[in-house]
Every structure is written in C-alpha cells, then in structure tokens.
C-alpha cells in the first residue's frame, strides 16, 4: 500500500476510526464483512498520490459504478477520514474526481472570461469548468450577483426580464441544492474579480448550512434576505420540527430562536416576489457590509 495511504489508514488508527464512526457494528451486520472491508482497502490502495488525481469510476476494475452509492464508498471515506462532509468534497480531498461533467452552477447574466453567451441566456458551468474558473469582471465595480439555492428563483427572474423587456440583466447563480467545494470556490472567485455577492437558500437546516458554506468561502459576501424578519414575513403555520443549533445562523443570532419557535421551514419560493424585486433593481435588500459576522433584529 502506498505510504500516503498508510498515513491515512495505518493499523494503529484503523480500528479506532471504524469504532468511533460506528462502522464495527455496520460491518458485522453486512452480508460479507471481510469481503467489504477487503474491497474498501483495495480501493484505498489505488488512491492517487499527492498532487495527482483519478476518476472515481476507475478505482474498481470492471465496475465503474461501484463507488456511486452504498456501503463500499461510505466505508472508503470512513477509513480515510473523509466522512462527515458531502461525498463529493470527501472524494475531492482524496484526489478523486466524481463525474465532473454533470451538476455545477446554473447561471444567467455573468460569464467566464472570454466566453460568448447570448444576452439573457441561461447556461450551466459543470464542475470541470469550475476548477479553473476565470470570471469576466463587472463593467461597474461593486455590481451585485445573486446566489440562490433553487432553480425556480433563477427561472422566474429570467422569465420576468424577458416579459418586461428589462434594461437590467438578471445576474443570478443557482447551486441547485448543496454547493460543492468547487462551487463555493468558484463563487468566491467572483468576489475576487470585483463582484458583490449576495447569497441565500431555504430557511431550513440544509439551507442554513448552504449559506454558511458560501459565506465561509467568500467572506465579503452577504446573506440576502436571510434574517429573522425575512423568515417571519413568510412563516406559515406548521408542525415540523427543526433541529437547529445556536451556531447555525451566525449572521443573525435571533434567526435560530425564531425558527425553533415556529418550527417550520420557509422556502425561497415563499419569498419570490421580494427576491425578484432585488434582482430587478440589482441590489439586495439591506446588504450587510460585515458578511457572516453581522447580527440583526
């Protein structure tokens, strides 16, 4: 086994790590515990060395989909200390590329440098392009780009611009769910190029995590209509249970308390009219210059 892999899963750490992550019980309940562990160690032995990368589909000979889902990929990530994060991020840490042609960011209104996209067109930048993204700078320094979780927001903004023949080009990026490390870094690169970044997602546990990840990647970005007042303005009656920690919304220390009290998520679609006003005017509502460290009432 290569030395860099032995450093990850040396004999002295293997049992301790499996026990801490609950894998001893999972292995014992597997149909073939020894076979599963042996296969996971074989995959680990084929991990690339420092500075190298490999396609995940090439790690199991004869079965390119063996690491797509299930116990085997989960065990490999656990063995190598890469669990507890989104799977794509865990594999990226190991130098393993998942499919880099599917997924990525859905975009309208901004382009990579040198690209020629028809005005108002919507396109997708796959992960392969995001790894070395170079954005066109804004024509006016400080122009806002709006980052959203759900495609419905981007679609509504684009459709509204067409219907109204708006002079303001919507500048929207959609992560279509949980942003990957590559996506976060690509959005952070926009800030480095001179764009102002406003980020938001659903008011639920996953959405708060999305916003935290983006704000951590791009410290100059600001939460966009993600405060307590925004949540309460669209809170329906509900009986869901939101399991939240005080640290889940560091940009607004009152938000988690309000979400616990009402115990119901609020989705981006519930705030769509207000979001479209911001996108159309080109400025987020009450942007914070302090980014994730801001608090609000």
CSV table of C-alpha atoms in Angstrom, one decimal:
chain,number,residue,atom,x,y,z
A,1,UNK,CA,0.0,0.0,0.0
A,2,UNK,CA,1.4,3.4,-0.9
A,3,UNK,CA,2.9,5.4,2.0
A,4,UNK,CA,0.4,8.3,1.7
A,5,UNK,CA,-2.5,5.8,2.1
A,6,UNK,CA,-0.8,4.1,5.0
A,7,UNK,CA,-0.7,7.5,6.7
A,8,UNK,CA,-4.5,7.7,6.3
A,9,UNK,CA,-5.4,4.2,7.4
A,10,UNK,CA,-2.5,2.9,9.4
A,11,UNK,CA,-3.1,-0.2,11.5
A,12,UNK,CA,-2.9,1.8,14.7
A,13,UNK,CA,-5.7,4.1,13.6
A,14,UNK,CA,-7.9,1.8,11.6
A,15,UNK,CA,-9.9,0.1,14.4
A,16,UNK,CA,-10.2,3.3,16.4
A,17,UNK,CA,-11.6,5.2,13.4
A,18,UNK,CA,-14.1,2.5,12.5
A,19,UNK,CA,-15.2,2.2,16.1
A,20,UNK,CA,-15.6,5.9,16.5
A,21,UNK,CA,-17.8,6.2,13.4
A,22,UNK,CA,-20.0,3.2,14.2
A,23,UNK,CA,-18.6,1.0,11.5
A,24,UNK,CA,-17.8,-2.0,13.6
A,25,UNK,CA,-21.5,-2.7,14.0
A,26,UNK,CA,-22.2,-1.9,10.4
A,27,UNK,CA,-19.5,-4.3,9.2
A,28,UNK,CA,-20.7,-7.1,11.5
A,29,UNK,CA,-24.2,-6.7,10.0
A,30,UNK,CA,-23.0,-6.8,6.4
A,31,UNK,CA,-23.5,-10.0,4.4
A,32,UNK,CA,-19.8,-10.3,3.9
A,33,UNK,CA,-17.9,-8.2,6.4
A,34,UNK,CA,-14.4,-9.4,5.4
A,35,UNK,CA,-15.1,-9.0,1.8
A,36,UNK,CA,-16.5,-5.5,2.2
A,37,UNK,CA,-13.5,-4.4,4.3
A,38,UNK,CA,-11.1,-6.0,1.9
A,39,UNK,CA,-12.6,-4.3,-1.1
A,40,UNK,CA,-12.5,-0.9,0.7
A,41,UNK,CA,-8.8,-1.4,1.4
A,42,UNK,CA,-8.2,-2.3,-2.2
A,43,UNK,CA,-9.8,0.9,-3.3
A,44,UNK,CA,-7.8,2.9,-0.7
A,45,UNK,CA,-4.6,1.3,-2.1
A,46,UNK,CA,-5.5,2.7,-5.5
A,47,UNK,CA,-5.9,6.3,-4.3
A,48,UNK,CA,-3.7,8.8,-6.2
A,49,UNK,CA,-0.5,10.2,-4.7
A,50,UNK,CA,-0.1,13.8,-3.6
A,51,UNK,CA,-0.7,16.2,-6.5
A,52,UNK,CA,-2.3,13.5,-8.6
A,53,UNK,CA,-6.0,12.9,-9.4
A,54,UNK,CA,-8.0,10.0,-10.6
A,55,UNK,CA,-11.6,9.4,-11.9
A,56,UNK,CA,-13.6,7.6,-9.3
A,57,UNK,CA,-15.1,5.3,-11.9
A,58,UNK,CA,-11.6,3.8,-12.4
A,59,UNK,CA,-10.9,2.7,-8.8
A,60,UNK,CA,-12.8,-0.6,-9.0
A,61,UNK,CA,-11.8,-2.6,-12.0
A,62,UNK,CA,-14.7,-3.9,-14.1
A,63,UNK,CA,-17.4,-1.9,-12.2
A,64,UNK,CA,-17.3,1.9,-12.9
A,65,UNK,CA,-20.4,2.4,-10.7
A,66,UNK,CA,-19.2,0.5,-7.6
A,67,UNK,CA,-18.5,3.8,-5.7
A,68,UNK,CA,-21.6,5.7,-6.7
A,69,UNK,CA,-23.6,4.8,-3.6
A,70,UNK,CA,-23.9,2.2,-0.9
A,71,UNK,CA,-21.7,0.8,1.8
A,72,UNK,CA,-18.5,0.5,-0.1
A,73,UNK,CA,-17.9,4.2,-0.9
A,74,UNK,CA,-19.1,5.1,2.6
A,75,UNK,CA,-16.6,2.7,4.1
A,76,UNK,CA,-13.7,4.0,2.0
A,77,UNK,CA,-14.5,7.6,3.0
A,78,UNK,CA,-14.7,6.5,6.7
A,79,UNK,CA,-11.4,4.6,6.5
A,80,UNK,CA,-9.6,7.6,5.1
A,81,UNK,CA,-11.1,10.1,7.5
A,82,UNK,CA,-13.1,11.8,4.8
A,83,UNK,CA,-16.7,11.1,6.1
A,84,UNK,CA,-18.8,13.7,7.8
A,85,UNK,CA,-18.8,16.0,4.7
A,86,UNK,CA,-20.6,15.9,1.4
A,87,UNK,CA,-19.4,12.9,-0.5
A,88,UNK,CA,-18.0,14.9,-3.4
A,89,UNK,CA,-16.0,17.0,-1.0
A,90,UNK,CA,-14.7,13.9,0.7
A,91,UNK,CA,-13.5,12.4,-2.6
A,92,UNK,CA,-12.0,15.6,-3.7
A,93,UNK,CA,-9.9,15.7,-0.6
A,94,UNK,CA,-8.5,12.3,-1.6
A,95,UNK,CA,-7.7,13.4,-5.1
A,96,UNK,CA,-10.6,11.6,-6.6
A,97,UNK,CA,-12.9,13.2,-9.1
A,98,UNK,CA,-16.5,12.3,-9.3
A,99,UNK,CA,-18.3,12.9,-12.5
A,100,UNK,CA,-17.1,16.4,-13.5
A,101,UNK,CA,-19.4,16.9,-16.4
A,102,UNK,CA,-22.8,16.7,-14.5
A,103,UNK,CA,-24.0,19.2,-12.0
A,104,UNK,CA,-22.3,22.5,-11.4
A,105,UNK,CA,-23.7,26.0,-11.3
A,106,UNK,CA,-26.7,27.3,-13.3
A,107,UNK,CA,-26.0,30.9,-14.4
A,108,UNK,CA,-27.5,33.9,-16.1
A,109,UNK,CA,-26.1,37.4,-16.5
A,110,UNK,CA,-22.4,36.7,-16.0
A,111,UNK,CA,-19.8,34.6,-17.9
A,112,UNK,CA,-16.3,33.2,-17.6
A,113,UNK,CA,-13.7,35.4,-19.2
A,114,UNK,CA,-13.7,35.0,-23.0
A,115,UNK,CA,-17.0,33.2,-23.2
A,116,UNK,CA,-19.7,34.5,-25.5
A,117,UNK,CA,-23.2,33.8,-24.2
A,118,UNK,CA,-26.3,35.3,-25.8
A,119,UNK,CA,-27.8,38.1,-23.6
A,120,UNK,CA,-30.3,36.7,-21.2
A,121,UNK,CA,-29.4,33.1,-21.9
A,122,UNK,CA,-29.2,30.6,-19.0
A,123,UNK,CA,-26.4,28.0,-19.1
A,124,UNK,CA,-24.6,25.5,-16.8
A,125,UNK,CA,-21.0,25.5,-15.8
A,126,UNK,CA,-20.1,21.9,-15.0
A,127,UNK,CA,-17.6,21.0,-12.2
A,128,UNK,CA,-14.8,20.6,-14.8
A,129,UNK,CA,-15.0,24.3,-15.8
A,130,UNK,CA,-15.4,25.4,-12.2
A,131,UNK,CA,-12.0,24.0,-11.1
A,132,UNK,CA,-10.1,26.7,-13.1
A,133,UNK,CA,-12.7,29.4,-13.5
A,134,UNK,CA,-11.7,32.9,-14.6
A,135,UNK,CA,-14.7,35.3,-14.5
A,136,UNK,CA,-15.3,38.4,-16.6
A,137,UNK,CA,-15.1,41.4,-14.2
A,138,UNK,CA,-18.1,43.7,-13.8
A,139,UNK,CA,-18.3,46.7,-16.0
A,140,UNK,CA,-19.0,48.7,-12.9
A,141,UNK,CA,-17.1,47.8,-9.7
A,142,UNK,CA,-19.4,46.5,-7.0
A,143,UNK,CA,-22.2,45.2,-9.2
A,144,UNK,CA,-24.2,42.5,-7.4
A,145,UNK,CA,-24.6,38.9,-8.2
A,146,UNK,CA,-27.4,36.9,-6.5
A,147,UNK,CA,-26.7,33.4,-5.4
A,148,UNK,CA,-29.7,31.2,-4.8
A,149,UNK,CA,-30.4,27.5,-3.9
A,150,UNK,CA,-33.4,26.8,-6.1
A,151,UNK,CA,-33.7,26.9,-9.9
A,152,UNK,CA,-37.2,28.4,-9.6
A,153,UNK,CA,-35.7,31.7,-8.5
A,154,UNK,CA,-33.4,31.9,-11.5
A,155,UNK,CA,-36.1,30.8,-13.9
A,156,UNK,CA,-38.6,33.4,-12.5
A,157,UNK,CA,-36.0,36.2,-12.8
A,158,UNK,CA,-35.1,35.3,-16.3
A,159,UNK,CA,-38.7,35.0,-17.4
A,160,UNK,CA,-39.7,38.3,-15.8
A,161,UNK,CA,-36.8,40.0,-17.6
A,162,UNK,CA,-38.0,38.7,-21.0
A,163,UNK,CA,-41.6,39.6,-20.4
A,164,UNK,CA,-40.8,43.1,-19.1
A,165,UNK,CA,-38.0,43.7,-21.7
A,166,UNK,CA,-36.0,44.9,-18.7
A,167,UNK,CA,-32.9,47.0,-19.2
A,168,UNK,CA,-31.4,45.4,-16.1
A,169,UNK,CA,-29.8,42.0,-16.9
A,170,UNK,CA,-30.6,39.5,-14.1
A,171,UNK,CA,-27.3,38.3,-12.6
A,172,UNK,CA,-28.2,35.0,-10.8
A,173,UNK,CA,-26.3,31.9,-9.9
A,174,UNK,CA,-28.2,28.8,-8.8
A,175,UNK,CA,-26.4,26.0,-6.8
A,176,UNK,CA,-29.4,23.6,-7.3
A,177,UNK,CA,-29.0,22.3,-3.8
A,178,UNK,CA,-26.0,21.8,-1.6
A,179,UNK,CA,-23.0,23.7,-3.1
A,180,UNK,CA,-19.9,21.7,-3.5
A,181,UNK,CA,-16.4,22.8,-2.6
A,182,UNK,CA,-15.7,23.7,-6.2
A,183,UNK,CA,-18.9,25.7,-6.5
A,184,UNK,CA,-18.1,27.6,-3.3
A,185,UNK,CA,-14.7,28.4,-4.5
A,186,UNK,CA,-16.0,29.5,-7.9
A,187,UNK,CA,-18.4,31.9,-6.3
A,188,UNK,CA,-15.6,33.2,-4.0
A,189,UNK,CA,-13.6,33.8,-7.2
A,190,UNK,CA,-16.4,36.2,-8.3
A,191,UNK,CA,-15.7,38.3,-5.3
A,192,UNK,CA,-12.0,38.4,-6.1
A,193,UNK,CA,-12.9,39.6,-9.6
A,194,UNK,CA,-14.8,42.7,-8.2
A,195,UNK,CA,-18.4,41.5,-8.0
A,196,UNK,CA,-20.5,41.9,-4.9
A,197,UNK,CA,-22.0,38.6,-3.8
A,198,UNK,CA,-25.4,38.1,-2.1
A,199,UNK,CA,-26.3,34.6,-1.0
A,200,UNK,CA,-29.4,32.8,0.3
A,201,UNK,CA,-31.1,29.5,0.5
A,202,UNK,CA,-34.2,27.9,2.1
A,203,UNK,CA,-34.9,28.6,5.8
A,204,UNK,CA,-34.3,25.0,6.9
A,205,UNK,CA,-31.3,23.2,8.4
A,206,UNK,CA,-29.8,22.4,5.0
A,207,UNK,CA,-30.4,25.9,3.7
A,208,UNK,CA,-28.6,27.5,6.7
A,209,UNK,CA,-25.7,25.1,6.1
A,210,UNK,CA,-25.6,26.2,2.4
A,211,UNK,CA,-25.4,29.8,3.4
A,212,UNK,CA,-22.7,29.2,6.0
A,213,UNK,CA,-20.6,27.3,3.4
A,214,UNK,CA,-20.8,30.2,0.9
A,215,UNK,CA,-20.1,32.9,3.5
A,216,UNK,CA,-17.1,30.9,4.7
A,217,UNK,CA,-15.8,30.6,1.2
A,218,UNK,CA,-16.4,34.2,0.3
A,219,UNK,CA,-16.1,36.3,3.5
A,220,UNK,CA,-17.0,39.5,1.7
A,221,UNK,CA,-20.4,38.0,0.6
A,222,UNK,CA,-23.5,39.0,2.5
A,223,UNK,CA,-26.6,37.0,3.4
A,224,UNK,CA,-29.5,38.0,1.2
A,225,UNK,CA,-33.0,38.2,2.9
A,226,UNK,CA,-31.9,35.6,5.3
A,227,UNK,CA,-32.7,37.4,8.5
A,228,UNK,CA,-35.3,36.9,11.2
A,229,UNK,CA,-37.6,39.5,9.7
A,230,UNK,CA,-37.5,37.7,6.3
A,231,UNK,CA,-38.3,34.4,7.9
A,232,UNK,CA,-41.2,35.7,9.9
A,233,UNK,CA,-42.6,37.5,7.0
A,234,UNK,CA,-43.3,34.2,5.2
A,235,UNK,CA,-43.8,31.8,8.1
A,236,UNK,CA,-46.8,29.5,7.6
A,237,UNK,CA,-48.5,27.5,10.2
A,238,UNK,CA,-46.8,24.2,10.6
A,239,UNK,CA,-45.8,21.4,12.9
A,240,UNK,CA,-42.4,20.4,11.5
A,241,UNK,CA,-39.5,20.0,13.9
A,242,UNK,CA,-36.4,22.0,13.1
A,243,UNK,CA,-33.3,20.6,14.9
A,244,UNK,CA,-31.1,23.7,14.9
A,245,UNK,CA,-28.0,24.8,16.9
A,246,UNK,CA,-27.3,28.3,18.0
A,247,UNK,CA,-24.4,28.5,15.7
A,248,UNK,CA,-26.4,27.5,12.5
A,249,UNK,CA,-27.0,31.2,11.5
A,250,UNK,CA,-24.0,33.2,12.7
A,251,UNK,CA,-25.1,36.2,10.6
A,252,UNK,CA,-28.3,36.7,12.6
A,253,UNK,CA,-28.3,35.5,16.2
A,254,UNK,CA,-32.1,35.9,16.5
A,255,UNK,CA,-32.9,33.7,13.5
A,256,UNK,CA,-32.4,30.3,15.0
A,257,UNK,CA,-34.6,31.2,18.0
A,258,UNK,CA,-37.4,32.3,15.7
A,259,UNK,CA,-37.1,29.1,13.6
A,260,UNK,CA,-37.2,26.9,16.7
A,261,UNK,CA,-40.2,28.8,18.0
A,262,UNK,CA,-42.2,28.4,14.8
A,263,UNK,CA,-40.6,25.1,13.9
A,264,UNK,CA,-41.4,25.2,10.2
A,265,UNK,CA,-39.2,25.8,7.2
A,266,UNK,CA,-39.7,28.7,4.8
A,267,UNK,CA,-38.7,28.1,1.2
A,268,UNK,CA,-37.3,30.5,-1.3
A,269,UNK,CA,-40.5,30.3,-3.4
A,270,UNK,CA,-42.3,31.8,-0.4
A,271,UNK,CA,-40.2,35.0,-0.7
A,272,UNK,CA,-40.1,35.0,-4.5
A,273,UNK,CA,-41.8,38.4,-5.1
A,274,UNK,CA,-39.3,40.2,-2.8
A,275,UNK,CA,-36.4,38.3,-4.3
A,276,UNK,CA,-37.4,39.3,-7.8
A,277,UNK,CA,-37.6,43.0,-6.8
A,278,UNK,CA,-34.0,42.8,-5.5
A,279,UNK,CA,-32.8,41.0,-8.7
A,280,UNK,CA,-34.6,43.5,-10.9
A,281,UNK,CA,-33.2,46.6,-9.1
A,282,UNK,CA,-29.8,45.0,-8.9
A,283,UNK,CA,-29.3,45.4,-5.1
A,284,UNK,CA,-30.1,43.1,-2.2
A,285,UNK,CA,-32.4,44.3,0.5
A,286,UNK,CA,-30.3,45.9,3.3
A,287,UNK,CA,-27.0,44.3,2.4
A,288,UNK,CA,-24.6,43.9,5.3
A,289,UNK,CA,-21.0,45.1,4.9
A,290,UNK,CA,-19.9,42.8,7.7
A,291,UNK,CA,-20.9,39.5,6.0
A,292,UNK,CA,-21.3,36.4,8.2
A,293,UNK,CA,-20.4,38.2,11.4
A,294,UNK,CA,-23.4,40.5,11.2
A,295,UNK,CA,-26.4,40.3,13.6
A,296,UNK,CA,-29.8,41.7,13.0
A,297,UNK,CA,-33.0,42.2,14.9
